[in-house]
PDB file of N, CA and C in Angstrom:
ATOM      1  N   MET A   1      62.428  10.405  22.370  1.00  0.00           N
ATOM      2  CA  MET A   1      62.534  10.953  21.057  1.00  0.00           C
ATOM      3  C   MET A   1      61.665  10.213  20.038  1.00  0.00           C
ATOM      4  N   ALA A   2      61.619   8.909  20.183  1.00  0.00           N
ATOM      5  CA  ALA A   2      60.832   8.125  19.249  1.00  0.00           C
ATOM      6  C   ALA A   2      59.365   8.470  19.394  1.00  0.00           C
ATOM      7  N   SER A   3      58.928   8.724  20.612  1.00  0.00           N
ATOM      8  CA  SER A   3      57.514   9.061  20.801  1.00  0.00           C
ATOM      9  C   SER A   3      57.213  10.435  20.225  1.00  0.00           C
ATOM     10  N   ASP A   4      58.166  11.371  20.268  1.00  0.00           N
ATOM     11  CA  ASP A   4      57.956  12.690  19.662  1.00  0.00           C
ATOM     12  C   ASP A   4      57.789  12.567  18.149  1.00  0.00           C
ATOM     13  N   ARG A   5      58.598  11.680  17.545  1.00  0.00           N
ATOM     14  CA  ARG A   5      58.485  11.460  16.105  1.00  0.00           C
ATOM     15  C   ARG A   5      57.143  10.810  15.769  1.00  0.00           C
ATOM     16  N   ASN A   6      56.708   9.884  16.600  1.00  0.00           N
ATOM     17  CA  ASN A   6      55.413   9.246  16.370  1.00  0.00           C
ATOM     18  C   ASN A   6      54.269  10.242  16.502  1.00  0.00           C
ATOM     19  N   VAL A   7      54.385  11.138  17.463  1.00  0.00           N
ATOM     20  CA  VAL A   7      53.357  12.164  17.646  1.00  0.00           C
ATOM     21  C   VAL A   7      53.339  13.094  16.433  1.00  0.00           C
ATOM     22  N   GLU A   8      54.476  13.483  15.946  1.00  0.00           N
ATOM     23  CA  GLU A   8      54.569  14.357  14.773  1.00  0.00           C
ATOM     24  C   GLU A   8      53.997  13.658  13.539  1.00  0.00           C
ATOM     25  N   LYS A   9      54.319  12.370  13.391  1.00  0.00           N
ATOM     26  CA  LYS A   9      53.780  11.617  12.257  1.00  0.00           C
ATOM     27  C   LYS A   9      52.252  11.532  12.353  1.00  0.00           C
ATOM     28  N   ALA A  10      51.767  11.292  13.560  1.00  0.00           N
ATOM     29  CA  ALA A  10      50.318  11.213  13.760  1.00  0.00           C
ATOM     30  C   ALA A  10      49.653  12.543  13.432  1.00  0.00           C
ATOM     31  N   LYS A  11      50.289  13.644  13.854  1.00  0.00           N
ATOM     32  CA  LYS A  11      49.750  14.976  13.539  1.00  0.00           C
ATOM     33  C   LYS A  11      49.710  15.195  12.033  1.00  0.00           C
ATOM     34  N   ASP A  12      50.796  14.799  11.357  1.00  0.00           N
ATOM     35  CA  ASP A  12      50.850  14.966   9.901  1.00  0.00           C
ATOM     36  C   ASP A  12      49.762  14.143   9.212  1.00  0.00           C
ATOM     37  N   VAL A  13      49.579  12.913   9.677  1.00  0.00           N
ATOM     38  CA  VAL A  13      48.555  12.054   9.087  1.00  0.00           C
ATOM     39  C   VAL A  13      47.177  12.652   9.327  1.00  0.00           C
ATOM     40  N   LEU A  14      46.939  13.147  10.532  1.00  0.00           N
ATOM     41  CA  LEU A  14      45.648  13.758  10.846  1.00  0.00           C
ATOM     42  C   LEU A  14      45.401  15.012  10.008  1.00  0.00           C
ATOM     43  N   GLU A  15      46.444  15.820   9.844  1.00  0.00           N
ATOM     44  CA  GLU A  15      46.294  17.023   9.020  1.00  0.00           C
ATOM     45  C   GLU A  15      45.997  16.657   7.570  1.00  0.00           C
ATOM     46  N   ASP A  16      46.701  15.651   7.055  1.00  0.00           N
ATOM     47  CA  ASP A  16      46.447  15.203   5.678  1.00  0.00           C
ATOM     48  C   ASP A  16      45.022  14.672   5.544  1.00  0.00           C
ATOM     49  N   GLY A  17      44.582  13.905   6.537  1.00  0.00           N
ATOM     50  CA  GLY A  17      43.218  13.387   6.513  1.00  0.00           C
ATOM     51  C   GLY A  17      42.192  14.501   6.575  1.00  0.00           C
ATOM     52  N   ALA A  18      42.459  15.505   7.417  1.00  0.00           N
ATOM     53  CA  ALA A  18      41.540  16.643   7.538  1.00  0.00           C
ATOM     54  C   ALA A  18      41.465  17.413   6.220  1.00  0.00           C
ATOM     55  N   GLU A  19      42.596  17.579   5.570  1.00  0.00           N
ATOM     56  CA  GLU A  19      42.608  18.263   4.275  1.00  0.00           C
ATOM     57  C   GLU A  19      41.830  17.474   3.226  1.00  0.00           C
ATOM     58  N   ALA A  20      41.998  16.159   3.248  1.00  0.00           N
ATOM     59  CA  ALA A  20      41.274  15.309   2.283  1.00  0.00           C
ATOM     60  C   ALA A  20      39.771  15.384   2.536  1.00  0.00           C
ATOM     61  N   VAL A  21      39.377  15.353   3.799  1.00  0.00           N
ATOM     62  CA  VAL A  21      37.953  15.460   4.141  1.00  0.00           C
ATOM     63  C   VAL A  21      37.413  16.825   3.720  1.00  0.00           C
ATOM     64  N   ASP A  22      38.195  17.876   3.961  1.00  0.00           N
ATOM     65  CA  ASP A  22      37.770  19.227   3.583  1.00  0.00           C
ATOM     66  C   ASP A  22      37.586  19.337   2.068  1.00  0.00           C
ATOM     67  N   LYS A  23      38.523  18.787   1.300  1.00  0.00           N
ATOM     68  CA  LYS A  23      38.403  18.818  -0.165  1.00  0.00           C
ATOM     69  C   LYS A  23      37.178  18.035  -0.627  1.00  0.00           C
ATOM     70  N   ALA A  24      36.969  16.875  -0.020  1.00  0.00           N
ATOM     71  CA  ALA A  24      35.817  16.051  -0.399  1.00  0.00           C
ATOM     72  C   ALA A  24      34.514  16.769  -0.061  1.00  0.00           C
ATOM     73  N   ALA A  25      34.470  17.430   1.086  1.00  0.00           N
ATOM     74  CA  ALA A  25      33.263  18.160   1.487  1.00  0.00           C
ATOM     75  C   ALA A  25      32.977  19.299   0.518  1.00  0.00           C
ATOM     76  N   HIS A  26      34.011  20.027   0.121  1.00  0.00           N
ATOM     77  CA  HIS A  26      33.814  21.120  -0.840  1.00  0.00           C
ATOM     78  C   HIS A  26      33.367  20.590  -2.205  1.00  0.00           C
ATOM     79  N   ALA A  27      33.962  19.493  -2.630  1.00  0.00           N
ATOM     80  CA  ALA A  27      33.569  18.907  -3.917  1.00  0.00           C
ATOM     81  C   ALA A  27      32.113  18.446  -3.868  1.00  0.00           C
ATOM     82  N   THR A  28      31.716  17.839  -2.760  1.00  0.00           N
ATOM     83  CA  THR A  28      30.329  17.385  -2.611  1.00  0.00           C
ATOM     84  C   THR A  28      29.379  18.570  -2.596  1.00  0.00           C
ATOM     85  N   ALA A  29      29.747  19.615  -1.872  1.00  0.00           N
ATOM     86  CA  ALA A  29      28.906  20.811  -1.816  1.00  0.00           C
ATOM     87  C   ALA A  29      28.752  21.430  -3.202  1.00  0.00           C
ATOM     88  N   ASP A  30      29.820  21.479  -3.960  1.00  0.00           N
ATOM     89  CA  ASP A  30      29.753  22.033  -5.317  1.00  0.00           C
ATOM     90  C   ASP A  30      28.843  21.184  -6.201  1.00  0.00           C
ATOM     91  N   THR A  31      28.964  19.860  -6.085  1.00  0.00           N
ATOM     92  CA  THR A  31      28.134  18.960  -6.880  1.00  0.00           C
ATOM     93  C   THR A  31      26.664  19.137  -6.528  1.00  0.00           C
ATOM     94  N   VAL A  32      26.373  19.215  -5.244  1.00  0.00           N
ATOM     95  CA  VAL A  32      24.987  19.390  -4.802  1.00  0.00           C
ATOM     96  C   VAL A  32      24.448  20.738  -5.275  1.00  0.00           C
ATOM     97  N   THR A  33      25.255  21.772  -5.201  1.00  0.00           N
ATOM     98  CA  THR A  33      24.822  23.102  -5.652  1.00  0.00           C
ATOM     99  C   THR A  33      24.493  23.088  -7.142  1.00  0.00           C
ATOM    100  N   ARG A  34      25.354  22.457  -7.942  1.00  0.00           N
ATOM    101  CA  ARG A  34      25.089  22.385  -9.380  1.00  0.00           C
ATOM    102  C   ARG A  34      23.811  21.593  -9.659  1.00  0.00           C
ATOM    103  N   ALA A  35      23.622  20.493  -8.941  1.00  0.00           N
ATOM    104  CA  ALA A  35      22.413  19.681  -9.133  1.00  0.00           C
ATOM    105  C   ALA A  35      21.167  20.470  -8.733  1.00  0.00           C
ATOM    106  N   ALA A  36      21.260  21.233  -7.663  1.00  0.00           N
ATOM    107  CA  ALA A  36      20.115  22.041  -7.229  1.00  0.00           C
ATOM    108  C   ALA A  36      19.786  23.104  -8.269  1.00  0.00           C
ATOM    109  N   HIS A  37      20.798  23.714  -8.845  1.00  0.00           N
ATOM    110  CA  HIS A  37      20.560  24.721  -9.895  1.00  0.00           C
ATOM    111  C   HIS A  37      19.907  24.085 -11.126  1.00  0.00           C
ATOM    112  N   ARG A  38      20.375  22.886 -11.502  1.00  0.00           N
ATOM    113  CA  ARG A  38      19.772  22.206 -12.650  1.00  0.00           C
ATOM    114  C   ARG A  38      18.316  21.847 -12.362  1.00  0.00           C
ATOM    115  N   ALA A  39      18.041  21.402 -11.149  1.00  0.00           N
ATOM    116  CA  ALA A  39      16.662  21.051 -10.785  1.00  0.00           C
ATOM    117  C   ALA A  39      15.783  22.291 -10.786  1.00  0.00           C
ATOM    118  N   LYS A  40      16.300  23.400 -10.290  1.00  0.00           N
ATOM    119  CA  LYS A  40      15.546  24.660 -10.284  1.00  0.00           C
ATOM    120  C   LYS A  40      15.245  25.107 -11.704  1.00  0.00           C
ATOM    121  N   ASP A  41      16.238  25.020 -12.573  1.00  0.00           N
ATOM    122  CA  ASP A  41      16.028  25.412 -13.968  1.00  0.00           C
ATOM    123  C   ASP A  41      14.996  24.511 -14.652  1.00  0.00           C
ATOM    124  N   ALA A  42      15.062  23.208 -14.377  1.00  0.00           N
ATOM    125  CA  ALA A  42      14.100  22.283 -14.974  1.00  0.00           C
ATOM    126  C   ALA A  42      12.692  22.572 -14.484  1.00  0.00           C
ATOM    127  N   ALA A  43      12.559  22.858 -13.194  1.00  0.00           N
ATOM    128  CA  ALA A  43      11.239  23.166 -12.640  1.00  0.00           C
ATOM    129  C   ALA A  43      10.708  24.472 -13.219  1.00  0.00           C
ATOM    130  N   SER A  44      11.565  25.436 -13.381  1.00  0.00           N
ATOM    131  CA  SER A  44      11.154  26.714 -13.961  1.00  0.00           C
ATOM    132  C   SER A  44      10.700  26.532 -15.410  1.00  0.00           C
ATOM    133  N   ASP A  45      11.447  25.726 -16.170  1.00  0.00           N
ATOM    134  CA  ASP A  45      11.060  25.453 -17.558  1.00  0.00           C
ATOM    135  C   ASP A  45       9.715  24.736 -17.622  1.00  0.00           C
ATOM    136  N   ALA A  46       9.507  23.758 -16.735  1.00  0.00           N
ATOM    137  CA  ALA A  46       8.240  23.025 -16.710  1.00  0.00           C
ATOM    138  C   ALA A  46       7.089  23.958 -16.359  1.00  0.00           C
ATOM    139  N   LEU A  47       7.312  24.862 -15.432  1.00  0.00           N
ATOM    140  CA  LEU A  47       6.276  25.826 -15.059  1.00  0.00           C
ATOM    141  C   LEU A  47       5.943  26.745 -16.226  1.00  0.00           C
ATOM    142  N   ASP A  48       6.959  27.197 -16.922  1.00  0.00           N
ATOM    143  CA  ASP A  48       6.731  28.044 -18.094  1.00  0.00           C
ATOM    144  C   ASP A  48       5.943  27.298 -19.172  1.00  0.00           C
ATOM    145  N   GLN A  49       6.298  26.051 -19.412  1.00  0.00           N
ATOM    146  CA  GLN A  49       5.581  25.267 -20.418  1.00  0.00           C
ATOM    147  C   GLN A  49       4.132  25.036 -19.993  1.00  0.00           C
ATOM    148  N   GLY A  50       3.911  24.776 -18.719  1.00  0.00           N
ATOM    149  CA  GLY A  50       2.548  24.593 -18.216  1.00  0.00           C
ATOM    150  C   GLY A  50       1.735  25.860 -18.349  1.00  0.00           C
ATOM    151  N   SER A  51       2.349  26.992 -18.052  1.00  0.00           N
ATOM    152  CA  SER A  51       1.669  28.280 -18.199  1.00  0.00           C
ATOM    153  C   SER A  51       1.288  28.537 -19.649  1.00  0.00           C
ATOM    154  N   ASP A  52       2.224  28.258 -20.547  1.00  0.00           N
ATOM    155  CA  ASP A  52       1.948  28.456 -21.971  1.00  0.00           C
ATOM    156  C   ASP A  52       0.812  27.552 -22.443  1.00  0.00           C
ATOM    157  N   ALA A  53       0.816  26.304 -21.992  1.00  0.00           N
ATOM    158  CA  ALA A  53      -0.244  25.368 -22.390  1.00  0.00           C
ATOM    159  C   ALA A  53      -1.596  25.829 -21.850  1.00  0.00           C
ATOM    160  N   LEU A  54      -1.621  26.332 -20.626  1.00  0.00           N
ATOM    161  CA  LEU A  54      -2.869  26.821 -20.044  1.00  0.00           C
ATOM    162  C   LEU A  54      -3.384  28.041 -20.804  1.00  0.00           C
ATOM    163  N   GLU A  55      -2.492  28.954 -21.131  1.00  0.00           N
ATOM    164  CA  GLU A  55      -2.903  30.123 -21.900  1.00  0.00           C
ATOM    165  C   GLU A  55      -3.471  29.722 -23.258  1.00  0.00           C
ATOM    166  N   GLU A  56      -2.826  28.767 -23.900  1.00  0.00           N
ATOM    167  CA  GLU A  56      -3.301  28.292 -25.207  1.00  0.00           C
ATOM    168  C   GLU A  56      -4.671  27.644 -25.075  1.00  0.00           C
ATOM    169  N   ALA A  57      -4.863  26.840 -24.022  1.00  0.00           N
ATOM    170  CA  ALA A  57      -6.158  26.192 -23.798  1.00  0.00           C
ATOM    171  C   ALA A  57      -7.248  27.229 -23.545  1.00  0.00           C
ATOM    172  N   LEU A  58      -6.945  28.267 -22.794  1.00  0.00           N
ATOM    173  CA  LEU A  58      -7.928  29.324 -22.533  1.00  0.00           C
ATOM    174  C   LEU A  58      -8.296  30.073 -23.818  1.00  0.00           C
ATOM    175  N   LEU A  59      -7.299  30.332 -24.638  1.00  0.00           N
ATOM    176  CA  LEU A  59      -7.577  31.006 -25.911  1.00  0.00           C
ATOM    177  C   LEU A  59      -8.467  30.134 -26.796  1.00  0.00           C
ATOM    178  N   CYS A  60      -8.191  28.846 -26.838  1.00  0.00           N
ATOM    179  CA  CYS A  60      -9.022  27.934 -27.631  1.00  0.00           C
ATOM    180  C   CYS A  60     -10.448  27.887 -27.081  1.00  0.00           C
ATOM    181  N   ALA A  61     -10.560  27.833 -25.758  1.00  0.00           N
ATOM    182  CA  ALA A  61     -11.890  27.796 -25.145  1.00  0.00           C
ATOM    183  C   ALA A  61     -12.666  29.070 -25.463  1.00  0.00           C
ATOM    184  N   LYS A  62     -11.991  30.209 -25.412  1.00  0.00           N
ATOM    185  CA  LYS A  62     -12.670  31.473 -25.756  1.00  0.00           C
ATOM    186  C   LYS A  62     -13.171  31.454 -27.195  1.00  0.00           C
ATOM    187  N   ASP A  63     -12.324  30.951 -28.085  1.00  0.00           N
ATOM    188  CA  ASP A  63     -12.723  30.883 -29.495  1.00  0.00           C
ATOM    189  C   ASP A  63     -13.941  29.989 -29.685  1.00  0.00           C
ATOM    190  N   VAL A  64     -13.947  28.834 -29.028  1.00  0.00           N
ATOM    191  CA  VAL A  64     -15.075  27.907 -29.160  1.00  0.00           C
ATOM    192  C   VAL A  64     -16.344  28.542 -28.600  1.00  0.00           C
ATOM    193  N   ILE A  65     -16.223  29.199 -27.459  1.00  0.00           N
ATOM    194  CA  ILE A  65     -17.393  29.841 -26.846  1.00  0.00           C
ATOM    195  C   ILE A  65     -17.943  30.937 -27.750  1.00  0.00           C
ATOM    196  N   ARG A  66     -17.057  31.705 -28.364  1.00  0.00           N
ATOM    197  CA  ARG A  66     -17.506  32.771 -29.265  1.00  0.00           C
ATOM    198  C   ARG A  66     -18.191  32.194 -30.511  1.00  0.00           C
ATOM    199  N   GLN A  67     -17.684  31.069 -30.989  1.00  0.00           N
ATOM    200  CA  GLN A  67     -18.250  30.465 -32.194  1.00  0.00           C
ATOM    201  C   GLN A  67     -19.568  29.749 -31.913  1.00  0.00           C
ATOM    202  N   HIS A  68     -19.719  29.196 -30.711  1.00  0.00           N
ATOM    203  CA  HIS A  68     -20.914  28.418 -30.371  1.00  0.00           C
ATOM    204  C   HIS A  68     -21.417  28.798 -28.971  1.00  0.00           C
ATOM    205  N   PRO A  69     -21.960  30.003 -28.813  1.00  0.00           N
ATOM    206  CA  PRO A  69     -22.340  30.451 -27.464  1.00  0.00           C
ATOM    207  C   PRO A  69     -23.488  29.644 -26.847  1.00  0.00           C
ATOM    208  N   ILE A  70     -24.496  29.291 -27.639  1.00  0.00           N
ATOM    209  CA  ILE A  70     -25.650  28.576 -27.088  1.00  0.00           C
ATOM    210  C   ILE A  70     -25.234  27.153 -26.684  1.00  0.00           C
ATOM    211  N   THR A  71     -24.468  26.491 -27.524  1.00  0.00           N
ATOM    212  CA  THR A  71     -23.986  25.152 -27.201  1.00  0.00           C
ATOM    213  C   THR A  71     -23.096  25.183 -25.957  1.00  0.00           C
ATOM    214  N   SER A  72     -22.287  26.216 -25.835  1.00  0.00           N
ATOM    215  CA  SER A  72     -21.401  26.343 -24.679  1.00  0.00           C
ATOM    216  C   SER A  72     -22.194  26.471 -23.391  1.00  0.00           C
ATOM    217  N   VAL A  73     -23.247  27.284 -23.418  1.00  0.00           N
ATOM    218  CA  VAL A  73     -24.083  27.448 -22.232  1.00  0.00           C
ATOM    219  C   VAL A  73     -24.774  26.121 -21.894  1.00  0.00           C
ATOM    220  N   ALA A  74     -25.250  25.410 -22.904  1.00  0.00           N
ATOM    221  CA  ALA A  74     -25.906  24.129 -22.676  1.00  0.00           C
ATOM    222  C   ALA A  74     -24.937  23.108 -22.070  1.00  0.00           C
ATOM    223  N   VAL A  75     -23.709  23.082 -22.547  1.00  0.00           N
ATOM    224  CA  VAL A  75     -22.707  22.154 -22.015  1.00  0.00           C
ATOM    225  C   VAL A  75     -22.400  22.489 -20.560  1.00  0.00           C
ATOM    226  N   VAL A  76     -22.232  23.768 -20.259  1.00  0.00           N
ATOM    227  CA  VAL A  76     -21.951  24.181 -18.878  1.00  0.00           C
ATOM    228  C   VAL A  76     -23.119  23.813 -17.973  1.00  0.00           C
ATOM    229  N   ALA A  77     -24.351  24.028 -18.445  1.00  0.00           N
ATOM    230  CA  ALA A  77     -25.522  23.675 -17.644  1.00  0.00           C
ATOM    231  C   ALA A  77     -25.570  22.171 -17.398  1.00  0.00           C
ATOM    232  N   ALA A  78     -25.270  21.363 -18.406  1.00  0.00           N
ATOM    233  CA  ALA A  78     -25.280  19.907 -18.247  1.00  0.00           C
ATOM    234  C   ALA A  78     -24.204  19.452 -17.267  1.00  0.00           C
ATOM    235  N   VAL A  79     -23.039  20.029 -17.369  1.00  0.00           N
ATOM    236  CA  VAL A  79     -21.955  19.671 -16.450  1.00  0.00           C
ATOM    237  C   VAL A  79     -22.322  20.070 -15.024  1.00  0.00           C
ATOM    238  N   ALA A  80     -22.883  21.257 -14.857  1.00  0.00           N
ATOM    239  CA  ALA A  80     -23.285  21.708 -13.520  1.00  0.00           C
ATOM    240  C   ALA A  80     -24.365  20.788 -12.949  1.00  0.00           C
ATOM    241  N   TYR A  81     -25.328  20.388 -13.771  1.00  0.00           N
ATOM    242  CA  TYR A  81     -26.387  19.474 -13.320  1.00  0.00           C
ATOM    243  C   TYR A  81     -25.785  18.130 -12.867  1.00  0.00           C
ATOM    244  N   LEU A  82     -24.910  17.567 -13.704  1.00  0.00           N
ATOM    245  CA  LEU A  82     -24.284  16.294 -13.370  1.00  0.00           C
ATOM    246  C   LEU A  82     -23.418  16.407 -12.112  1.00  0.00           C
ATOM    247  N   TRP A  83     -22.696  17.474 -12.014  1.00  0.00           N
ATOM    248  CA  TRP A  83     -21.859  17.690 -10.831  1.00  0.00           C
ATOM    249  C   TRP A  83     -22.729  17.775  -9.575  1.00  0.00           C
ATOM    250  N   GLY A  84     -23.846  18.462  -9.696  1.00  0.00           N
ATOM    251  CA  GLY A  84     -24.756  18.553  -8.566  1.00  0.00           C
ATOM    252  C   GLY A  84     -25.335  17.194  -8.193  1.00  0.00           C
ATOM    253  N   ARG A  85     -25.638  16.368  -9.177  1.00  0.00           N
ATOM    254  CA  ARG A  85     -26.161  15.034  -8.912  1.00  0.00           C
ATOM    255  C   ARG A  85     -25.116  14.149  -8.239  1.00  0.00           C
ATOM    256  N   ILE A  86     -23.882  14.279  -8.682  1.00  0.00           N
ATOM    257  CA  ILE A  86     -22.803  13.477  -8.109  1.00  0.00           C
ATOM    258  C   ILE A  86     -22.539  13.920  -6.674  1.00  0.00           C
ATOM    259  N   ARG A  87     -22.502  15.201  -6.432  1.00  0.00           N
ATOM    260  CA  ARG A  87     -22.181  15.734  -5.096  1.00  0.00           C
ATOM    261  C   ARG A  87     -23.353  15.589  -4.119  1.00  0.00           C
ATOM    262  N   GLY A  88     -24.572  15.621  -4.643  1.00  0.00           N
ATOM    263  CA  GLY A  88     -25.728  15.701  -3.768  1.00  0.00           C
ATOM    264  C   GLY A  88     -26.363  14.429  -3.470  1.00  0.00           C
TER     265      GLY A  88
END
């Protein structure tokens, strides 16, 4: 009889431990999911900001080229020449 009680106690302890592990696993999964969502949102915001900055830079470049077309062509030619010298 004493061994039956010990077996029952062991089963109860194991069940309690399994429940605690299950709760901890769910809590960890929830925490990781929330962190992943925050990281995704941050990356999306950074991408949007980068896109906006690139669009703004392109608009500025277009304006400069329109205002100074000959100088722009000369600068591009100089950069291409230097790039060719560096690469070649």
